[in-house]
Short mmCIF file of C-alpha atoms in Angstrom, two decimals:
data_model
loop_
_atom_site.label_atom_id
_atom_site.label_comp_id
_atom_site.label_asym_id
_atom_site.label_seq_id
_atom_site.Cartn_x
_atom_site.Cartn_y
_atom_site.Cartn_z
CA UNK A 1 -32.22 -8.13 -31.20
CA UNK A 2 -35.94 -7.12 -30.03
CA UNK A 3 -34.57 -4.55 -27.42
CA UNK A 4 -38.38 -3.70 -26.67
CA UNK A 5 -38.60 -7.55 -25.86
CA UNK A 6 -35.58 -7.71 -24.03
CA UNK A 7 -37.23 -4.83 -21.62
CA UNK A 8 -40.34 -6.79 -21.32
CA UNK A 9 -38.90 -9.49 -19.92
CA UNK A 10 -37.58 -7.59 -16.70
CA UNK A 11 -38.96 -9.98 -14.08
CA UNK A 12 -40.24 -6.86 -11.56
CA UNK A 13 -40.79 -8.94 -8.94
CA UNK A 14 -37.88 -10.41 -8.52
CA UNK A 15 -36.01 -7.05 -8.95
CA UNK A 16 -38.18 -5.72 -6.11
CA UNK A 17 -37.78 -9.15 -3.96
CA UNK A 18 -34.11 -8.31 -4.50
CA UNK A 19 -33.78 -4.88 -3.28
CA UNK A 20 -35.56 -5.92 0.02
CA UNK A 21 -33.09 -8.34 0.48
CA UNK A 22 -30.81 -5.93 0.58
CA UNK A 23 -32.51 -3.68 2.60
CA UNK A 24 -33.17 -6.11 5.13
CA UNK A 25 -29.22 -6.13 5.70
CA UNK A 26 -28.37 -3.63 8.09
CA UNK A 27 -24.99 -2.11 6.62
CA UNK A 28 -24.26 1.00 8.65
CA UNK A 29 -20.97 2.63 7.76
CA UNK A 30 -18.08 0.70 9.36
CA UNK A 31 -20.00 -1.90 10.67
CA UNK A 32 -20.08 -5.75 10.16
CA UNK A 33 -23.09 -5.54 8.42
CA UNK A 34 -21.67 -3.95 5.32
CA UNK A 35 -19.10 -6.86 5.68
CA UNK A 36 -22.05 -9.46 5.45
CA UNK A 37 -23.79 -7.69 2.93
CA UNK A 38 -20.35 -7.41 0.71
CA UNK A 39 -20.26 -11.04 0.98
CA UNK A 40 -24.36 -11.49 0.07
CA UNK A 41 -23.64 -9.19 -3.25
CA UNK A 42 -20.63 -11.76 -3.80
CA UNK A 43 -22.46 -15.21 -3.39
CA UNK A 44 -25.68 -13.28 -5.86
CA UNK A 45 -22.93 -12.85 -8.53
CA UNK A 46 -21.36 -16.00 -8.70
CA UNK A 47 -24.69 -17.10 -8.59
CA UNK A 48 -25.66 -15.80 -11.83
CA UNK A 49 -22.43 -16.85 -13.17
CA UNK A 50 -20.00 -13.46 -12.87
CA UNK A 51 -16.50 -13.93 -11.99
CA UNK A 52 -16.84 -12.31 -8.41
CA UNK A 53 -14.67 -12.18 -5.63
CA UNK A 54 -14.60 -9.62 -2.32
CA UNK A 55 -11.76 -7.12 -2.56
CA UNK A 56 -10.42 -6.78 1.48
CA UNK A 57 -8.44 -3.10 2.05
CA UNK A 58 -7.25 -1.41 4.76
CA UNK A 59 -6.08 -2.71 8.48
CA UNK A 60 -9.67 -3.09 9.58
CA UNK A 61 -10.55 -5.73 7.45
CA UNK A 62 -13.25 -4.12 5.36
CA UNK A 63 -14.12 -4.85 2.01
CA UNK A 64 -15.98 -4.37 -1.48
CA UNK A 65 -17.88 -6.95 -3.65
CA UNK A 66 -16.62 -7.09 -7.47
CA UNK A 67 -18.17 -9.04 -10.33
CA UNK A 68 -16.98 -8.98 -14.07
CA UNK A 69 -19.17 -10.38 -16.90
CA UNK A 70 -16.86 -11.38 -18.94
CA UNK A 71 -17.61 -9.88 -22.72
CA UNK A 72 -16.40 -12.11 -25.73
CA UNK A 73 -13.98 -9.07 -27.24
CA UNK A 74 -14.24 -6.18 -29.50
CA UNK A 75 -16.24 -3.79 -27.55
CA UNK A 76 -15.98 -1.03 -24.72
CA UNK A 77 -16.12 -1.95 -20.94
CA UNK A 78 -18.12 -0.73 -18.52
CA UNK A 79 -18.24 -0.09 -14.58
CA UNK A 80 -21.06 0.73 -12.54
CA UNK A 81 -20.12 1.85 -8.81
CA UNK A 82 -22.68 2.07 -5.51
CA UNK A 83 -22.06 1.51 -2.28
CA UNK A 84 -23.29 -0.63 0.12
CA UNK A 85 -22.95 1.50 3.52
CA UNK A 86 -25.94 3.44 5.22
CA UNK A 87 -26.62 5.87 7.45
CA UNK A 88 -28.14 5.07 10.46
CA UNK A 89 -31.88 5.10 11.24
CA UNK A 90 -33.08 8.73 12.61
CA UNK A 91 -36.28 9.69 14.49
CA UNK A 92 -39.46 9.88 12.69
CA UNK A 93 -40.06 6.36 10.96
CA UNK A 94 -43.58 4.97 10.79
CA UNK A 95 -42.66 2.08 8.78
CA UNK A 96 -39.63 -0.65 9.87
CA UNK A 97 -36.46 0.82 8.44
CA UNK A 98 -35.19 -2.53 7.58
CA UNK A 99 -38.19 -4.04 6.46
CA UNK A 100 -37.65 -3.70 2.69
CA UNK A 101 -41.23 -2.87 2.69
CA UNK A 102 -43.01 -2.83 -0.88
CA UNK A 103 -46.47 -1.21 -1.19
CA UNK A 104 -48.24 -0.39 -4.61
CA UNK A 105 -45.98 3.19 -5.17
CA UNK A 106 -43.00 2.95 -3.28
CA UNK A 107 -39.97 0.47 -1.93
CA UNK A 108 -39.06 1.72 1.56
CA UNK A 109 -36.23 1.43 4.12
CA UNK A 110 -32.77 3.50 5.48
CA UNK A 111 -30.41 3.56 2.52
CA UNK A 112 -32.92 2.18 -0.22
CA UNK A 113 -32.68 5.80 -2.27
CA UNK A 114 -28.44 6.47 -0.52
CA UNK A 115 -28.43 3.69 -2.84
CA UNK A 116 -29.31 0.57 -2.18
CA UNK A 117 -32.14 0.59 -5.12
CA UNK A 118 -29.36 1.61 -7.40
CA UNK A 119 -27.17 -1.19 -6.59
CA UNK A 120 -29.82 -3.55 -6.84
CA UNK A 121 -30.74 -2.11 -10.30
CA UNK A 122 -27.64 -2.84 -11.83
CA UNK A 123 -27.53 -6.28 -10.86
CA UNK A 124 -31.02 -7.18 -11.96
CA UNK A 125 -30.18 -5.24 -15.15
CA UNK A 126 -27.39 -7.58 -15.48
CA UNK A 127 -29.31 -10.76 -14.59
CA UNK A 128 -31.94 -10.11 -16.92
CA UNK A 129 -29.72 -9.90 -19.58
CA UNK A 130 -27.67 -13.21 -19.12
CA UNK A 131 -31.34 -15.09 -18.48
CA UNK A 132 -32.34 -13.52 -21.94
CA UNK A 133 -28.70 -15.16 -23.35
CA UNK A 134 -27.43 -11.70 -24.78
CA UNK A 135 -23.92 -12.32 -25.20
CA UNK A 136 -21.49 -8.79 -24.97
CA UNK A 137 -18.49 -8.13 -26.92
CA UNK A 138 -17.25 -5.69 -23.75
CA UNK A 139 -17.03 -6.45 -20.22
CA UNK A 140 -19.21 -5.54 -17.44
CA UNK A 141 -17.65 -4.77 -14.21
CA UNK A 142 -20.26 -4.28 -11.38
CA UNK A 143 -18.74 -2.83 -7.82
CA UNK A 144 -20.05 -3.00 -4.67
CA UNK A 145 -18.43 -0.66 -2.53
CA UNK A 146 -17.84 0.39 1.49
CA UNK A 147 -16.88 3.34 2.80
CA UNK A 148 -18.53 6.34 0.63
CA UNK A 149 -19.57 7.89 3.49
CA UNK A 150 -16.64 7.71 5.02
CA UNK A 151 -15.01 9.76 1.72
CA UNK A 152 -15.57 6.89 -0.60
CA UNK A 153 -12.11 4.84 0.93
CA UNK A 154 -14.08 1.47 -0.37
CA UNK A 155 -13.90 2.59 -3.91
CA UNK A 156 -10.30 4.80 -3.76
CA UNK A 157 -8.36 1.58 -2.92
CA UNK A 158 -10.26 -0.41 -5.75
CA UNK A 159 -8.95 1.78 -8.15
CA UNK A 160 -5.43 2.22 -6.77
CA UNK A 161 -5.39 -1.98 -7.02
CA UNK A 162 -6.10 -1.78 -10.86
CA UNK A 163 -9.77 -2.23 -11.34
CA UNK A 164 -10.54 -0.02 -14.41
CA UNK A 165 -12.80 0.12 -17.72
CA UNK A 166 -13.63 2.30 -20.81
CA UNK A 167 -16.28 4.18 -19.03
CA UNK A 168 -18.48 4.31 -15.86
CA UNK A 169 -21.71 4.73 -14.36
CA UNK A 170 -21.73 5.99 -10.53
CA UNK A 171 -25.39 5.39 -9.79
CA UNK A 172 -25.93 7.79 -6.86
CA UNK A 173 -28.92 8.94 -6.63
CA UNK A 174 -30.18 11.65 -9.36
CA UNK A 175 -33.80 10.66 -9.79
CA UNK A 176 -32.44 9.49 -13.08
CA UNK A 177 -30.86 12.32 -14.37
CA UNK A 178 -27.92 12.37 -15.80
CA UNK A 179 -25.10 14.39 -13.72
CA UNK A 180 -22.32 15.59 -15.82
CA UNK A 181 -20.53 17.64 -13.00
CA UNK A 182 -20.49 17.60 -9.19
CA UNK A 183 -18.40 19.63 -6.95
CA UNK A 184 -15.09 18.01 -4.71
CA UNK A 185 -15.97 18.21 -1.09
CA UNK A 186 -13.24 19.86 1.49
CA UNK A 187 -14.26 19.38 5.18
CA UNK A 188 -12.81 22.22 7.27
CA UNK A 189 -12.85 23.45 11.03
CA UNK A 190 -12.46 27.29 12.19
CA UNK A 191 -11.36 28.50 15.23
CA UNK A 192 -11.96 31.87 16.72
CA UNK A 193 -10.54 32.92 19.82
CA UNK A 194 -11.66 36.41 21.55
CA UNK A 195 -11.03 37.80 24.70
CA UNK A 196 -13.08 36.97 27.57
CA UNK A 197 -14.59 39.78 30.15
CA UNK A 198 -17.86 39.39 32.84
CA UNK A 199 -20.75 41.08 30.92
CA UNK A 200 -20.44 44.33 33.17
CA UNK A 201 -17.58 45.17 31.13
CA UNK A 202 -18.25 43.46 27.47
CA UNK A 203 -17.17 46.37 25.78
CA UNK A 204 -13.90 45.39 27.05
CA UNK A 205 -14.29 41.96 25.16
CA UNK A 206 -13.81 40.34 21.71
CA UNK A 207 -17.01 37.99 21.97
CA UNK A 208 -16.23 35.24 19.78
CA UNK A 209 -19.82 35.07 19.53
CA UNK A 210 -20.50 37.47 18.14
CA UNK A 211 -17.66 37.49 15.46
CA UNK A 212 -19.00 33.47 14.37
CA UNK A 213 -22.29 35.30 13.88
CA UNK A 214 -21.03 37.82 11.98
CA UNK A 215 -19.01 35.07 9.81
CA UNK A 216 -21.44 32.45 9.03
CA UNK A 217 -24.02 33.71 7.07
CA UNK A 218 -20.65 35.33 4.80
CA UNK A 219 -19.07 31.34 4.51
CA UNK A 220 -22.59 30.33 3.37
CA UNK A 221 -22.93 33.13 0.48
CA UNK A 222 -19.40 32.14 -0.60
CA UNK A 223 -17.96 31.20 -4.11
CA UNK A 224 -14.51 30.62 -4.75
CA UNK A 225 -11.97 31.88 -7.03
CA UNK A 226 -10.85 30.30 -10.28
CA UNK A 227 -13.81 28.81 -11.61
CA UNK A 228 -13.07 28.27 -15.53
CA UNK A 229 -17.30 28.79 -16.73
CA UNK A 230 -20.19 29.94 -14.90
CA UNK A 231 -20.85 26.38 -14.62
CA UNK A 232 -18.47 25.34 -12.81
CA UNK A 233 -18.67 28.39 -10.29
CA UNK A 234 -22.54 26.99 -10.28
CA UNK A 235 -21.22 23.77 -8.35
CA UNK A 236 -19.66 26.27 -5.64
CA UNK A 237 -20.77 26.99 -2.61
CA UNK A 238 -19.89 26.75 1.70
CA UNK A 239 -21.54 25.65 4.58
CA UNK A 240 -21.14 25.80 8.52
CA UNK A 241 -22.78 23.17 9.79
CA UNK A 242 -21.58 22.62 13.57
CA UNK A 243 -20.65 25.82 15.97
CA UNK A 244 -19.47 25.62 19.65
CA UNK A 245 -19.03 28.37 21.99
CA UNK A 246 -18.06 28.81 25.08
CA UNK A 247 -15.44 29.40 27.73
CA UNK A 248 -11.87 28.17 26.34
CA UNK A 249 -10.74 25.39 24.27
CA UNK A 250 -12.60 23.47 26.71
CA UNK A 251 -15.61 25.48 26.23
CA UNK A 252 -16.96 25.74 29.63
CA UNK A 253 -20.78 26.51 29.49
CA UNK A 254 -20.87 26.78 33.16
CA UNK A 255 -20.22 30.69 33.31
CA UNK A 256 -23.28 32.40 30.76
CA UNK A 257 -22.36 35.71 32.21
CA UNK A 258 -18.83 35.55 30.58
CA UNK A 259 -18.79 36.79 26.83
CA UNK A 260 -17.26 33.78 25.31
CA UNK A 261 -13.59 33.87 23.97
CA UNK A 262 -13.73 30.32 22.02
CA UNK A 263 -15.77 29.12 19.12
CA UNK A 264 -14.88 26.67 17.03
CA UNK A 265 -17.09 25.95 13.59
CA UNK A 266 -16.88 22.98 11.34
CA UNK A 267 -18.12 23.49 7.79
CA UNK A 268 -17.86 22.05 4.39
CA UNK A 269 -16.65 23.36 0.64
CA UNK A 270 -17.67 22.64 -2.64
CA UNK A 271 -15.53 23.37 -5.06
CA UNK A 272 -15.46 22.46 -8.81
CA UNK A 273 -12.88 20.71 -11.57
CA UNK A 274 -10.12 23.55 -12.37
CA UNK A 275 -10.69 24.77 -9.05
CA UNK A 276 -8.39 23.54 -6.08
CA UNK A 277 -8.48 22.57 -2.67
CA UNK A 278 -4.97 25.70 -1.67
CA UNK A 279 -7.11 27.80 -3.55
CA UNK A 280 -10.50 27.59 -1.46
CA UNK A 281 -8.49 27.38 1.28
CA UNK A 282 -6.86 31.00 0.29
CA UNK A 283 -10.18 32.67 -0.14
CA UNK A 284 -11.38 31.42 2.97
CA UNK A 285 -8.13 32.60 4.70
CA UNK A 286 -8.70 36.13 3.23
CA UNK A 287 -12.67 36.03 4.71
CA UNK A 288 -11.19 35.13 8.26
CA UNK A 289 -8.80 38.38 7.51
CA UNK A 290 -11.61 40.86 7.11
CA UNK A 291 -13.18 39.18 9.98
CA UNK A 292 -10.08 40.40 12.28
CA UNK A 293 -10.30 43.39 10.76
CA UNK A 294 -13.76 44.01 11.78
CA UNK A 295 -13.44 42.58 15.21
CA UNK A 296 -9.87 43.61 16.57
CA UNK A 297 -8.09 41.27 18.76
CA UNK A 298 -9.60 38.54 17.32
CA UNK A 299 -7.68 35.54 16.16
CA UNK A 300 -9.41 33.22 13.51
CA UNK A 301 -7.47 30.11 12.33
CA UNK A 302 -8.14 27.35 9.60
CA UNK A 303 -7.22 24.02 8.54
CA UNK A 304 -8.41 21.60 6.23
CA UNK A 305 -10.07 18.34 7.08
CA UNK A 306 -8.97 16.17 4.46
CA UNK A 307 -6.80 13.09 3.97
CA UNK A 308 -2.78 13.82 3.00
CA UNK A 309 -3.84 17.37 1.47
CA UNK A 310 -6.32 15.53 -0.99
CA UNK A 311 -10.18 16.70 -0.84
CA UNK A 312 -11.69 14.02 0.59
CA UNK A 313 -14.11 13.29 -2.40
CA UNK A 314 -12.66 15.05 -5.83
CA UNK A 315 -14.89 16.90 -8.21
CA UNK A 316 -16.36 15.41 -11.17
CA UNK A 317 -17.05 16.21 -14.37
CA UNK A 318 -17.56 14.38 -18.23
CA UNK A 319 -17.95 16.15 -21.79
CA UNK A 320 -21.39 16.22 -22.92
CA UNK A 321 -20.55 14.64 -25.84
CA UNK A 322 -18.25 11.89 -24.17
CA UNK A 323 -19.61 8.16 -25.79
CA UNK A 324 -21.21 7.16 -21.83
CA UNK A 325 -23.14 10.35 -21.93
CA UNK A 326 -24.58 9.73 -25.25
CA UNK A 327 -25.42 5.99 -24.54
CA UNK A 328 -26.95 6.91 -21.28
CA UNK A 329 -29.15 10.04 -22.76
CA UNK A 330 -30.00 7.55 -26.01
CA UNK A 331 -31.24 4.82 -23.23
CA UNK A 332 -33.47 7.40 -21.26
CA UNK A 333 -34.91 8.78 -24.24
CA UNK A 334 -35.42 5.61 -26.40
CA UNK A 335 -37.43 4.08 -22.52
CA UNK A 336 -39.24 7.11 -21.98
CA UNK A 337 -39.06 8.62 -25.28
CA UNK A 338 -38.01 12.19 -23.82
CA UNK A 339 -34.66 13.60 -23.22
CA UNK A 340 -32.96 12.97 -20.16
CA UNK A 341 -32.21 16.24 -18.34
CA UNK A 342 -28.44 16.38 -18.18
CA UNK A 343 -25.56 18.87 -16.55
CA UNK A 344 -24.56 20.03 -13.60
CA UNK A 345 -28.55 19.57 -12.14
CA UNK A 346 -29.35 20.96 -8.44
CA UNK A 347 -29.15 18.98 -5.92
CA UNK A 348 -26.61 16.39 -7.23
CA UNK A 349 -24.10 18.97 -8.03
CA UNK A 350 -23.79 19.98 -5.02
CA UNK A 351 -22.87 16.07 -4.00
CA UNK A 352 -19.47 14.67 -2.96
CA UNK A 353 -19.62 10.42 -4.78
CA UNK A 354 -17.29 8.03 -5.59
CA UNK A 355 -17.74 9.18 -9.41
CA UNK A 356 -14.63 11.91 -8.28
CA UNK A 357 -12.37 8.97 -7.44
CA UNK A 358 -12.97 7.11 -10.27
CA UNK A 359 -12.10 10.37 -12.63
CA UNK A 360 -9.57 11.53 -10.96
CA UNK A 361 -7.86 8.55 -9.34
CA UNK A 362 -8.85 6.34 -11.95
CA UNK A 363 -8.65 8.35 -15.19
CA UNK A 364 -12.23 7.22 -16.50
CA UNK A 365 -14.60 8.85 -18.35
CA UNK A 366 -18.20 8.41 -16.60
CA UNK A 367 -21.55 9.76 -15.49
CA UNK A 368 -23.55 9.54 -12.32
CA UNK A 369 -27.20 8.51 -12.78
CA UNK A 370 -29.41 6.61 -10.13
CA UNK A 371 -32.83 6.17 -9.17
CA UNK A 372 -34.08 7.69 -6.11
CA UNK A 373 -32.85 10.79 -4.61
CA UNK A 374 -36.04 13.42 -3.93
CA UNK A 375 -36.97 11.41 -0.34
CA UNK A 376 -32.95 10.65 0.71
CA UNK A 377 -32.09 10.76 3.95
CA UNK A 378 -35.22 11.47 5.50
CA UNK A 379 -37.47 9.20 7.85
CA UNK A 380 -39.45 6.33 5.93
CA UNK A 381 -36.77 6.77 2.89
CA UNK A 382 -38.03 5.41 -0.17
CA UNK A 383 -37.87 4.88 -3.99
CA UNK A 384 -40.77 5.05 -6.82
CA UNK A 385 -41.09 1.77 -8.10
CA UNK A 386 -41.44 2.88 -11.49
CA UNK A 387 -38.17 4.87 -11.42
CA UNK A 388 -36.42 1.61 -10.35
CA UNK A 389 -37.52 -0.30 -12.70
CA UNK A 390 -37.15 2.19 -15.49
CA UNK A 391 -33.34 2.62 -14.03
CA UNK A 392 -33.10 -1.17 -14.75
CA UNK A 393 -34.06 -1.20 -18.36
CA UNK A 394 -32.08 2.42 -18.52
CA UNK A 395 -29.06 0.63 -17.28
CA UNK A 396 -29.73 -2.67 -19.79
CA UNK A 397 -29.53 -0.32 -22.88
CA UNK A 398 -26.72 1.83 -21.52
CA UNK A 399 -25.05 -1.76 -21.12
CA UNK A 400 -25.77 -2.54 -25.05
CA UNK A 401 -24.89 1.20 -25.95
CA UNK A 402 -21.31 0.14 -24.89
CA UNK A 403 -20.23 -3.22 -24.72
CA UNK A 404 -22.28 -3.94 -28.06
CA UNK A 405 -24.20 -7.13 -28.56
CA UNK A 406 -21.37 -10.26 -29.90
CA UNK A 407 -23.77 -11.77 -32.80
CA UNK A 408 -25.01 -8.41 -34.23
#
């Protein structure tokens, strides 16, 4: 097989007419939209001749789109996984968010990088290689999933209904590095309760206040305990992202003169493999003990804000020298004809993605690698062209890495 051929032919056009399309679909998280869209990625595989049907879950009726290319035996299968929800749009666009605007550097619009050119590249990457007849020996299983933003429930109840493979690809976006380790994320809420006095007599007072300002900046410098390699305490780290203070549980903001006797602080962990969710919880516990130490007559409590005790997106992690790795690294390099920066890479380590699910739930060996990633989530979100193309052809030669080629 010409492989440099086989690369040429990517039609990039129609790859970049596609992921338009699908930007043009306005999927916001548990919405009908990503219903619609499911069904769109659905019709475009049976279209191109996959055996593809949408996989309903839960009471509310949602659903992911599933495709298999059916491989004529002997070789490894392989899954790729993106999802389909969005954000919604935030202040600051100067270009229509659901446009699927193209211009000479860049493919625009909310979700195109959080991952909508991923999930597009896949599916062209298989597309161009049934319209250039290459016939597999292993399958290719392409999932289009809901719910990752909601802790990735779209892909969680594909895998407890049985879809598996060999290996997979979870194409979040790394701006095409390979990501051989990301952190679980724990959601969790503190709540501090003082002891209120008028300001004439705040030395009388516990100011809960003053305590959460006092705690914060600790949570945010935190690591936990337990991590097996200085890699894996490299994926740690806290963050407090929502306080409220005021008078009570119902935190009256009426009364400024009171010190304030209620805060209550929602915050996120990231935690890596070998770690555990009891255990971040414990050092946490014992940073809300020194804090009542240091402020007596304070009372700090904790829980967890996760789904029947279980993080609500595991932790991650492959073997460098795991067989997807190696095909994914041998792709990048034999494209760009560098190495592909791989590990436990800032920012993407720091992620929560469905690739935890689909270790831990589903037992599979896998990497995450997508196009876009350094303008996600940000007003007039976008993707270098070139990057999603080259994620195409980097997926097309991952594909033949794995599955092998029938007639060679």
């Amino acid at each position: 097989m010409d492989r440099k051929a086989l690369l040429a032919s990517v039609n990039e056009k129609a790859c970049l007419d596609f992921v338009s399309m699908m930007v043009r679909h306005k999927s916001h998280s548990e919405t009908e939209g990503e219903k619609i869209l499911a069904r769109r990625m659905t019709d475009e595989m049976q279209a191109i001749g996959l055996d593809a049907y949408l996989h309903e879950f839960g009471n509310a009726g949602r659903c992911n789109a599933i495709g298999t290319l059916r491989g004529e035996g002997g070789g490894k299968s392989l899954l790729f996984n993106g999802h389909l929800d969005t954000n919604p749009v935030t202040e600051g666009w100067t270009v229509d968010p659901y446009g699927g605007l193209v211009d000479d550097r860049f493919i625009y619009g909310i979700g195109v990088s959080n991952m909508k050119s991923s999930d597009a590249a896949y599916f062209c990457a298989v597309k161009t290689l049934k319209d250039a007849g290459v016939k597999l020996k292993g399958d290719v299983i392409l999932t289009f999933v809901v719910g990752e933003l909601q802790g990735g429930v779209g892909t969680e109840a594909l895998v407890r209904d049985g879809v598996r493979a060999d290996y997979f690809v979870n194409c979040e976006p790394s701006d095409l590095v390979a990501v051989t380790m990301h952190a679980a994320a724990l959601g969790f809420v503190i709540e501090l309760t003082g002891d209120t006095r008028h300001l004439s007599k705040r030395e009388e007072a516990v100011d809960a206040i003053a305590a959460a300002c006092d705690l914060i900046p600790r949570l945010n410098a935190m690591t936990f305990s337990g991590a097996v390699s200085p890699d894996h305490e490299g994926v740690n780290r806290c963050h407090v992202g929502v306080v409220h203070g005021g008078l009570g549980r119902q935190l009256e903001e009426w009364r400024p003169p009171q010190v304030a006797d209620f805060i209550r602080l929602k915050g996120s962990a990231r935690y890596a493999p070998g770690q555990s969710r009891d255990g971040v919880l414990a050092d946490l516990r014992r940073e809300l003990d020194a804090l009542e130490a240091r402020f007596p007559g304070l009372k700090a409590h904790i829980e967890a804000e996760d789904r029947q005790g279980i993080a609500v997106m595991p932790p991650f992690q492959v073997a460098r020298d795991s067989a997807i790795v190696k095909a994914i690294n041998d792709a990048y390099a034999e494209l760009r004809g560098e190495p592909q920066p791989t590990g436990a890479i800032t920012p993407t380590r720091f992620y929560g993605s469905d690739a935890g699910h689909l270790y831990e739930l589903g037992g599979m060996e896998g990497i995450v690698c997508g196009c876009g990633g350094r303008y996600n989530t940000m007003p007039d979100e976008r993707v270098d062209i070139v990057d999603y193309i080259d994620m195409i052809k980097v997926y097309m030669l991952t594909i033949l890495n794995i599955c092998g080629v029938a007639d060679e």
